[in-house]
Coordinates of C-alpha atoms in Angstrom, one line a residue:
Chain A
D143 CA -0.4 -3.6 6.9
S144 CA -1.8 0.1 6.4
G145 CA -0.6 1.9 9.3
V146 CA -3.8 2.2 11.0
T147 CA -4.4 1.0 14.6
Q148 CA -7.6 0.1 16.1
T149 CA -8.4 -1.0 19.3
P150 CA -10.4 -3.4 20.6
K151 CA -10.7 -6.0 17.2
H152 CA -14.2 -7.4 18.8
L153 CA -16.6 -5.9 21.6
I154 CA -19.1 -7.3 22.7
T155 CA -22.2 -5.4 25.0
A156 CA -25.6 -5.2 25.7
T157 CA -27.8 -3.0 24.4
G158 CA -28.7 0.3 26.3
Q159 CA -24.9 0.3 27.0
R160 CA -21.7 2.9 25.5
V161 CA -18.3 2.2 24.1
T162 CA -15.6 3.9 22.6
L163 CA -13.7 2.5 19.8
R164 CA -10.0 3.6 18.9
C165 CA -7.9 4.7 15.9
S166 CA -4.4 5.1 15.9
P167 CA -3.7 6.9 12.0
R168 CA -1.3 6.4 9.6
S169 CA 2.3 8.4 11.2
G170 CA 1.4 11.7 8.8
D171 CA -1.8 11.4 8.3
L172 CA -3.6 14.5 9.6
S173 CA -7.3 13.3 8.2
V174 CA -9.1 10.3 9.8
Y175 CA -12.6 8.8 8.6
W176 CA -15.3 6.7 10.3
Y177 CA -17.1 4.1 8.4
Q178 CA -20.2 1.9 9.2
Q179 CA -20.0 -1.8 7.7
S180 CA -23.6 -3.4 8.2
L181 CA -24.8 -6.5 5.8
D182 CA -27.8 -4.4 4.6
Q183 CA -26.0 -1.1 4.7
G184 CA -22.7 -1.8 3.8
L185 CA -19.9 1.2 3.7
Q186 CA -21.8 3.4 5.4
F187 CA -19.7 7.6 5.9
L188 CA -20.1 8.4 9.0
I189 CA -17.9 11.7 10.0
Q190 CA -14.9 13.0 9.2
Y191 CA -11.7 14.8 11.2
Y192 CA -8.8 17.0 10.1
N193 CA -6.3 18.0 12.8
G194 CA -8.6 18.1 15.6
E195 CA -11.5 19.4 13.6
E196 CA -15.1 18.1 12.3
R197 CA -15.2 18.4 8.6
A198 CA -17.5 16.2 7.1
K199 CA -20.1 14.2 8.7
G200 CA -22.4 11.5 6.6
N201 CA -25.1 9.1 8.6
I202 CA -24.2 9.0 12.3
L203 CA -26.6 8.9 14.5
E204 CA -27.3 11.3 17.4
R205 CA -26.6 8.5 19.7
F206 CA -23.3 8.7 18.0
S207 CA -20.4 11.3 18.9
A208 CA -16.4 11.0 17.9
Q209 CA -13.5 13.3 18.4
Q210 CA -10.0 13.3 17.0
F211 CA -7.3 14.8 20.1
P212 CA -4.2 16.6 19.6
D213 CA -1.8 13.5 18.9
L214 CA -4.2 12.7 16.4
H215 CA -5.4 9.8 17.1
S216 CA -9.4 9.7 17.0
E217 CA -12.3 8.1 19.3
L218 CA -15.9 6.9 18.7
N219 CA -18.4 6.7 21.3
L220 CA -21.7 4.7 20.6
S221 CA -24.2 5.3 23.5
S222 CA -27.5 3.8 23.9
L223 CA -26.2 0.5 21.7
E224 CA -29.2 -1.3 20.0
L225 CA -29.4 -4.2 18.2
G226 CA -28.7 -2.4 15.2
D227 CA -26.0 -1.0 15.6
S228 CA -23.6 -4.8 15.8
A229 CA -21.7 -3.9 12.5
L230 CA -18.1 -3.5 11.8
Y231 CA -16.5 -0.1 12.4
F232 CA -13.6 1.1 10.2
C233 CA -11.1 3.9 10.6
A234 CA -9.3 4.9 7.8
S235 CA -6.7 7.9 7.0
S236 CA -5.7 10.3 4.4
T237 CA -2.8 12.9 5.0
S238 CA -4.9 16.3 3.0
M239 CA -8.0 16.9 4.0
T240 CA -9.6 17.6 0.5
A241 CA -7.7 15.7 -2.1
T242 CA -10.5 13.9 -3.7
N243 CA -7.8 12.1 -5.6
E244 CA -6.3 10.7 -2.1
K245 CA -6.4 7.2 -1.1
L246 CA -7.6 6.1 2.2
F247 CA -6.0 3.9 4.6
F248 CA -7.9 1.5 6.8
G249 CA -7.6 -0.3 9.5
S250 CA -8.7 -3.7 10.6
G251 CA -11.3 -2.2 11.6
T252 CA -13.9 -3.2 15.2
Q253 CA -16.3 -5.9 15.0
L254 CA -19.3 -4.8 17.9
S255 CA -22.0 -7.2 19.0
V256 CA -25.0 -6.6 20.9
L257 CA -26.7 -8.6 22.3
Chain B
A195 CA -25.6 12.9 -5.4
Q196 CA -23.3 10.4 -5.9
K197 CA -23.7 6.8 -6.2
V198 CA -22.1 3.1 -6.8
T199 CA -24.5 0.6 -8.3
Q200 CA -22.6 -3.5 -8.4
A201 CA -25.7 -5.4 -8.8
Q202 CA -23.4 -8.6 -8.3
T203 CA -23.6 -9.3 -5.4
E204 CA -21.3 -12.6 -5.2
I205 CA -19.6 -14.3 -8.0
S206 CA -18.4 -17.8 -7.6
V207 CA -15.6 -19.3 -10.2
V208 CA -13.2 -22.1 -10.6
E209 CA -9.1 -20.8 -10.5
K210 CA -7.8 -19.8 -13.5
E211 CA -11.2 -18.9 -15.1
D212 CA -11.3 -14.6 -15.9
V213 CA -14.0 -13.1 -14.0
T214 CA -15.5 -9.5 -14.4
L215 CA -17.2 -7.2 -11.8
D216 CA -18.9 -4.7 -13.0
C217 CA -19.2 -1.2 -11.3
V218 CA -22.0 1.7 -12.5
Y219 CA -21.6 4.8 -11.0
E220 CA -24.1 8.3 -10.9
T221 CA -22.0 11.4 -10.3
R222 CA -23.1 15.1 -11.4
D223 CA -20.3 16.7 -11.1
T224 CA -17.2 16.4 -14.0
T225 CA -13.9 15.4 -12.0
Y226 CA -14.3 12.7 -9.9
Y227 CA -12.8 10.0 -8.5
L228 CA -12.9 6.3 -8.6
F229 CA -11.3 3.4 -6.5
W230 CA -11.6 -0.4 -6.3
Y231 CA -10.7 -2.2 -2.6
K232 CA -10.4 -5.1 -1.9
Q233 CA -12.2 -6.8 1.4
P234 CA -10.1 -10.0 2.3
P235 CA -11.1 -12.4 4.6
S236 CA -8.8 -10.4 7.1
G237 CA -10.8 -8.2 7.2
E238 CA -8.9 -4.7 5.9
L239 CA -9.8 -2.7 3.5
V240 CA -6.9 -2.9 0.6
F241 CA -6.5 -0.2 -2.2
L242 CA -6.6 -1.2 -5.4
I243 CA -6.6 1.3 -8.6
R244 CA -7.2 5.0 -8.5
R245 CA -8.6 6.6 -11.5
N246 CA -10.3 10.3 -12.1
S247 CA -12.6 11.1 -14.9
F248 CA -10.4 12.7 -16.9
D249 CA -8.1 10.0 -17.6
E250 CA -10.3 6.8 -19.8
Q251 CA -7.2 4.4 -20.3
N252 CA -7.6 1.0 -19.2
E253 CA -4.9 0.1 -16.7
I254 CA -3.5 -3.0 -16.7
S255 CA -1.8 -4.6 -13.2
G256 CA -0.7 -7.9 -13.9
R257 CA -3.4 -10.3 -13.3
Y258 CA -5.7 -7.2 -12.5
S259 CA -7.0 -4.6 -15.5
W260 CA -9.1 -2.1 -15.0
N261 CA -12.0 -0.9 -18.3
F262 CA -12.8 2.7 -17.4
Q263 CA -15.8 4.0 -19.6
K264 CA -17.7 7.3 -19.0
S265 CA -19.9 6.8 -22.0
T266 CA -21.9 4.4 -20.1
S267 CA -20.2 5.4 -16.3
S268 CA -18.9 2.1 -15.6
F269 CA -15.7 0.8 -13.8
N270 CA -15.0 -2.6 -14.3
F271 CA -12.7 -5.2 -13.0
T272 CA -11.0 -7.3 -14.4
I273 CA -9.5 -10.7 -13.0
T274 CA -7.6 -12.7 -15.6
A275 CA -6.7 -16.5 -14.3
S276 CA -8.3 -16.1 -11.2
Q277 CA -6.6 -17.5 -8.3
V278 CA -7.5 -18.8 -4.1
V279 CA -6.2 -16.0 -3.5
D280 CA -8.2 -13.8 -4.6
S281 CA -11.3 -14.6 -3.0
A282 CA -13.0 -11.8 -1.0
V283 CA -15.1 -9.1 -1.3
Y284 CA -14.6 -6.5 -3.7
F285 CA -15.8 -2.4 -3.2
C286 CA -16.4 -0.3 -5.9
A287 CA -16.0 3.9 -4.8
L288 CA -16.0 7.4 -6.0
R289 CA -15.6 10.7 -4.8
N290 CA -16.9 13.5 -6.1
S291 CA -14.7 16.7 -6.2
G292 CA -14.2 19.4 -2.7
N293 CA -14.6 17.7 0.7
T294 CA -16.9 15.1 -0.1
P295 CA -17.4 11.9 1.6
L296 CA -16.2 8.4 -0.8
V297 CA -19.0 7.2 -1.4
F298 CA -18.7 2.4 -1.6
G299 CA -20.8 0.3 -3.9
K300 CA -22.4 -2.7 -1.7
G301 CA -19.2 -5.5 -2.5
T302 CA -19.4 -8.4 -5.0
R303 CA -18.5 -11.3 -2.5
L304 CA -16.1 -13.2 -5.0
S305 CA -15.0 -16.8 -4.5
V306 CA -12.0 -18.7 -6.0
I307 CA -12.3 -22.3 -6.6
A308 CA -9.4 -24.2 -6.7

């Protein structure tokens, strides 16, 4: 068990809808990262938050947004969903903001299916 | 720019065989870190190893070993005497210095058959 909790584990919704994925990092970790895993694109970095502030942005669509709350949990909001958004969404956490050598601890992911 | 290539999409071996998973990376940085993660059928990504760009020593951990060669920009992973429990998708990843994201290869799916 990595200590990173993601809910829900599975989410089935329809095109055009909006969903929220939730992540609780390991106790003491201030950095939260979101990744999207799809068959064609592999694991793609979406966004990073550190102690409530956005720190780095990857290939995140404008329809997607995220935030990190004072209790350090994070939410990834996906709106105007399309079939192509179906993927496994991972949250990961680490202690520091920029420690390059620091390993990330991953949650078990949220499997999103857009029908 | 950072890039990680895992040319082997799928590998299938019989139990007790040795298997090597290849990883080739590209970066312009002189300081960087390489990682291997395992994704078992349960889905969670599990950290296996981290290696920095200044440490080319190979590492062995039980049946696992890693061969880092800067000259060929490779960081290969060998499982000796494979077991069914080794069946998983294995990801190689690279992170440059500074606040850059961890970049993953597309993964190699390893199936170990009893």
